[in-house]
mmCIF file of C-alpha atoms in Angstrom:
data_model
loop_
_atom_site.group_PDB
_atom_site.id
_atom_site.type_symbol
_atom_site.label_atom_id
_atom_site.label_comp_id
_atom_site.label_asym_id
_atom_site.label_seq_id
_atom_site.Cartn_x
_atom_site.Cartn_y
_atom_site.Cartn_z
ATOM 1 C CA UNK A 945 0.000 0.000 0.000
ATOM 2 C CA UNK A 946 2.783 2.424 0.895
ATOM 3 C CA UNK A 947 4.621 1.527 -2.291
ATOM 4 C CA UNK A 948 1.562 2.200 -4.473
ATOM 5 C CA UNK A 949 0.995 5.564 -2.759
ATOM 6 C CA UNK A 950 4.630 6.491 -3.342
ATOM 7 C CA UNK A 951 4.439 5.410 -6.985
ATOM 8 C CA UNK A 952 1.265 7.479 -7.475
ATOM 9 C CA UNK A 953 3.065 10.538 -6.142
ATOM 10 C CA UNK A 954 6.032 10.012 -8.464
ATOM 11 C CA UNK A 955 4.132 9.055 -11.637
ATOM 12 C CA UNK A 956 0.960 10.935 -12.496
ATOM 13 C CA UNK A 957 -0.326 8.287 -14.917
ATOM 14 C CA UNK A 958 -0.323 5.729 -12.079
ATOM 15 C CA UNK A 959 -2.523 8.019 -10.013
ATOM 16 C CA UNK A 960 -5.010 8.060 -12.892
ATOM 17 C CA UNK A 961 -4.811 4.281 -13.170
ATOM 18 C CA UNK A 962 -5.111 3.391 -9.461
ATOM 19 C CA UNK A 963 -7.133 6.222 -7.970
ATOM 20 C CA UNK A 964 -8.626 8.317 -10.753
ATOM 21 C CA UNK A 965 -9.107 12.070 -11.065
ATOM 22 C CA UNK A 966 -11.964 14.423 -10.368
ATOM 23 C CA UNK A 967 -14.149 15.323 -13.347
ATOM 24 C CA UNK A 968 -15.282 18.879 -14.048
ATOM 25 C CA UNK A 969 -19.046 18.885 -14.706
ATOM 26 C CA UNK A 970 -19.817 22.635 -14.535
ATOM 27 C CA UNK A 971 -17.668 25.465 -15.904
ATOM 28 C CA UNK A 972 -18.740 29.119 -15.510
ATOM 29 C CA UNK A 973 -22.364 28.185 -14.886
ATOM 30 C CA UNK A 974 -22.568 25.847 -17.895
ATOM 31 C CA UNK A 975 -22.936 22.080 -17.648
ATOM 32 C CA UNK A 976 -20.293 20.004 -19.428
ATOM 33 C CA UNK A 977 -22.551 17.306 -20.891
ATOM 34 C CA UNK A 978 -19.614 15.340 -22.317
ATOM 35 C CA UNK A 979 -18.090 14.821 -18.857
ATOM 36 C CA UNK A 980 -21.517 14.180 -17.345
ATOM 37 C CA UNK A 981 -22.052 11.352 -19.857
ATOM 38 C CA UNK A 982 -18.614 9.908 -19.016
ATOM 39 C CA UNK A 983 -19.751 9.662 -15.407
ATOM 40 C CA UNK A 984 -23.096 8.176 -16.484
ATOM 41 C CA UNK A 985 -24.859 10.838 -14.460
ATOM 42 C CA UNK A 986 -28.107 12.493 -15.495
ATOM 43 C CA UNK A 987 -28.904 16.196 -15.180
ATOM 44 C CA UNK A 988 -31.556 15.310 -12.603
ATOM 45 C CA UNK A 989 -28.984 13.592 -10.385
ATOM 46 C CA UNK A 990 -26.601 16.533 -10.693
ATOM 47 C CA UNK A 991 -29.348 19.034 -9.848
ATOM 48 C CA UNK A 992 -30.400 16.862 -6.893
ATOM 49 C CA UNK A 993 -26.857 16.865 -5.498
ATOM 50 C CA UNK A 994 -26.606 20.625 -5.950
ATOM 51 C CA UNK A 995 -29.888 21.166 -4.089
ATOM 52 C CA UNK A 996 -28.658 18.898 -1.281
ATOM 53 C CA UNK A 997 -25.688 21.264 -0.908
ATOM 54 C CA UNK A 998 -27.988 24.303 -0.878
ATOM 55 C CA UNK A 999 -27.283 25.548 -4.401
ATOM 56 C CA UNK A 1000 -30.550 26.520 -6.102
ATOM 57 C CA UNK A 1001 -29.187 27.257 -9.595
ATOM 58 C CA UNK A 1002 -26.405 25.941 -11.811
ATOM 59 C CA UNK A 1003 -25.703 29.517 -12.951
ATOM 60 C CA UNK A 1004 -24.568 30.341 -9.379
ATOM 61 C CA UNK A 1005 -21.486 28.132 -9.803
ATOM 62 C CA UNK A 1006 -18.099 29.028 -11.177
ATOM 63 C CA UNK A 1007 -16.935 25.401 -11.200
ATOM 64 C CA UNK A 1008 -18.245 22.062 -9.976
ATOM 65 C CA UNK A 1009 -16.590 18.670 -10.088
ATOM 66 C CA UNK A 1010 -17.327 15.129 -9.059
ATOM 67 C CA UNK A 1011 -14.430 13.970 -6.924
ATOM 68 C CA UNK A 1012 -12.890 10.504 -6.972
ATOM 69 C CA UNK A 1013 -14.853 9.458 -3.887
ATOM 70 C CA UNK A 1014 -18.139 10.623 -5.473
ATOM 71 C CA UNK A 1015 -18.450 13.851 -3.514
ATOM 72 C CA UNK A 1016 -19.459 17.092 -5.196
ATOM 73 C CA UNK A 1017 -16.856 19.845 -5.078
ATOM 74 C CA UNK A 1018 -17.820 23.360 -6.149
ATOM 75 C CA UNK A 1019 -16.910 27.041 -6.129
ATOM 76 C CA UNK A 1020 -19.585 29.726 -6.184
ATOM 77 C CA UNK A 1021 -19.357 32.790 -8.411
ATOM 78 C CA UNK A 1022 -18.064 35.882 -6.616
ATOM 79 C CA UNK A 1023 -21.449 37.611 -6.501
ATOM 80 C CA UNK A 1024 -23.113 34.497 -5.034
ATOM 81 C CA UNK A 1025 -20.641 33.825 -2.227
ATOM 82 C CA UNK A 1026 -21.936 34.380 1.307
ATOM 83 C CA UNK A 1027 -20.963 37.497 3.223
ATOM 84 C CA UNK A 1028 -17.873 36.989 5.377
ATOM 85 C CA UNK A 1029 -17.111 38.706 8.652
ATOM 86 C CA UNK A 1030 -14.332 40.692 6.955
ATOM 87 C CA UNK A 1031 -16.760 41.897 4.273
ATOM 88 C CA UNK A 1032 -19.263 42.907 6.947
ATOM 89 C CA UNK A 1033 -16.640 44.811 8.945
ATOM 90 C CA UNK A 1034 -15.499 46.624 5.794
ATOM 91 C CA UNK A 1035 -19.071 47.668 4.981
ATOM 92 C CA UNK A 1036 -19.691 48.826 8.549
ATOM 93 C CA UNK A 1037 -16.499 50.913 8.593
ATOM 94 C CA UNK A 1038 -17.487 52.536 5.289
ATOM 95 C CA UNK A 1039 -20.959 53.318 6.651
ATOM 96 C CA UNK A 1040 -19.547 54.856 9.822
ATOM 97 C CA UNK A 1041 -17.144 56.919 7.711
ATOM 98 C CA UNK A 1042 -20.043 58.124 5.580
ATOM 99 C CA UNK A 1043 -22.029 59.026 8.704
ATOM 100 C CA UNK A 1044 -19.122 61.090 10.029
ATOM 101 C CA UNK A 1045 -18.684 62.822 6.681
ATOM 102 C CA UNK A 1046 -22.370 63.682 6.503
ATOM 103 C CA UNK A 1047 -22.466 64.840 10.107
ATOM 104 C CA UNK A 1048 -19.490 67.182 9.803
ATOM 105 C CA UNK A 1049 -19.732 68.374 6.196
ATOM 106 C CA UNK A 1050 -23.393 69.170 5.555
ATOM 107 C CA UNK A 1051 -24.478 70.747 8.828
ATOM 108 C CA UNK A 1052 -23.934 74.528 8.850
ATOM 109 C CA UNK A 1053 -22.090 75.947 11.849
ATOM 110 C CA UNK A 1054 -24.323 77.135 14.708
ATOM 111 C CA UNK A 1055 -27.505 75.402 13.534
ATOM 112 C CA UNK A 1056 -29.169 72.453 15.196
ATOM 113 C CA UNK A 1057 -30.014 69.301 13.371
ATOM 114 C CA UNK A 1058 -33.778 69.326 12.761
ATOM 115 C CA UNK A 1059 -36.224 66.763 11.584
ATOM 116 C CA UNK A 1060 -37.082 67.055 7.878
ATOM 117 C CA UNK A 1061 -40.770 67.450 8.753
ATOM 118 C CA UNK A 1062 -39.981 70.391 11.034
ATOM 119 C CA UNK A 1063 -38.140 72.005 8.126
ATOM 120 C CA UNK A 1064 -41.210 71.588 5.925
ATOM 121 C CA UNK A 1065 -43.537 73.043 8.567
ATOM 122 C CA UNK A 1066 -41.357 76.059 9.388
ATOM 123 C CA UNK A 1067 -40.224 76.524 5.757
ATOM 124 C CA UNK A 1068 -36.637 76.845 6.969
ATOM 125 C CA UNK A 1069 -34.137 74.736 5.085
ATOM 126 C CA UNK A 1070 -30.859 73.619 6.661
ATOM 127 C CA UNK A 1071 -28.020 73.409 4.206
ATOM 128 C CA UNK A 1072 -27.094 75.265 1.051
ATOM 129 C CA UNK A 1073 -29.733 77.072 -1.014
ATOM 130 C CA UNK A 1074 -28.490 75.789 -4.360
ATOM 131 C CA UNK A 1075 -30.801 73.786 -6.577
ATOM 132 C CA UNK A 1076 -29.642 70.245 -7.265
ATOM 133 C CA UNK A 1077 -28.193 69.947 -10.749
#
């Protein structure tokens, strides 16, 4: 067993012979029917396995492959990947920066921050008098 593992590491063709390789079945949201036929797998079976992994649409995938052990391996497209904690923190820091910019840049000196409805009632507008262009 150790010898065969060593030989597979040294010679790539032996790995294909003894173990096999994963087969790409989806590329850029498109099903590779040729490879699917090689695996003797129907579209229904592929869609079933995708749904089991929580993927509602084939178009959401960048790549998907059937591994040697029969498992489904996949990578989602960038716009379909779930939000990470780093992404969330980046968004929150941008929002807080925007809040600070709005708070300090648009409020005239010496005036209080009023409710927009109070401005409508009193006909006093806080900010510049220029028309939006």
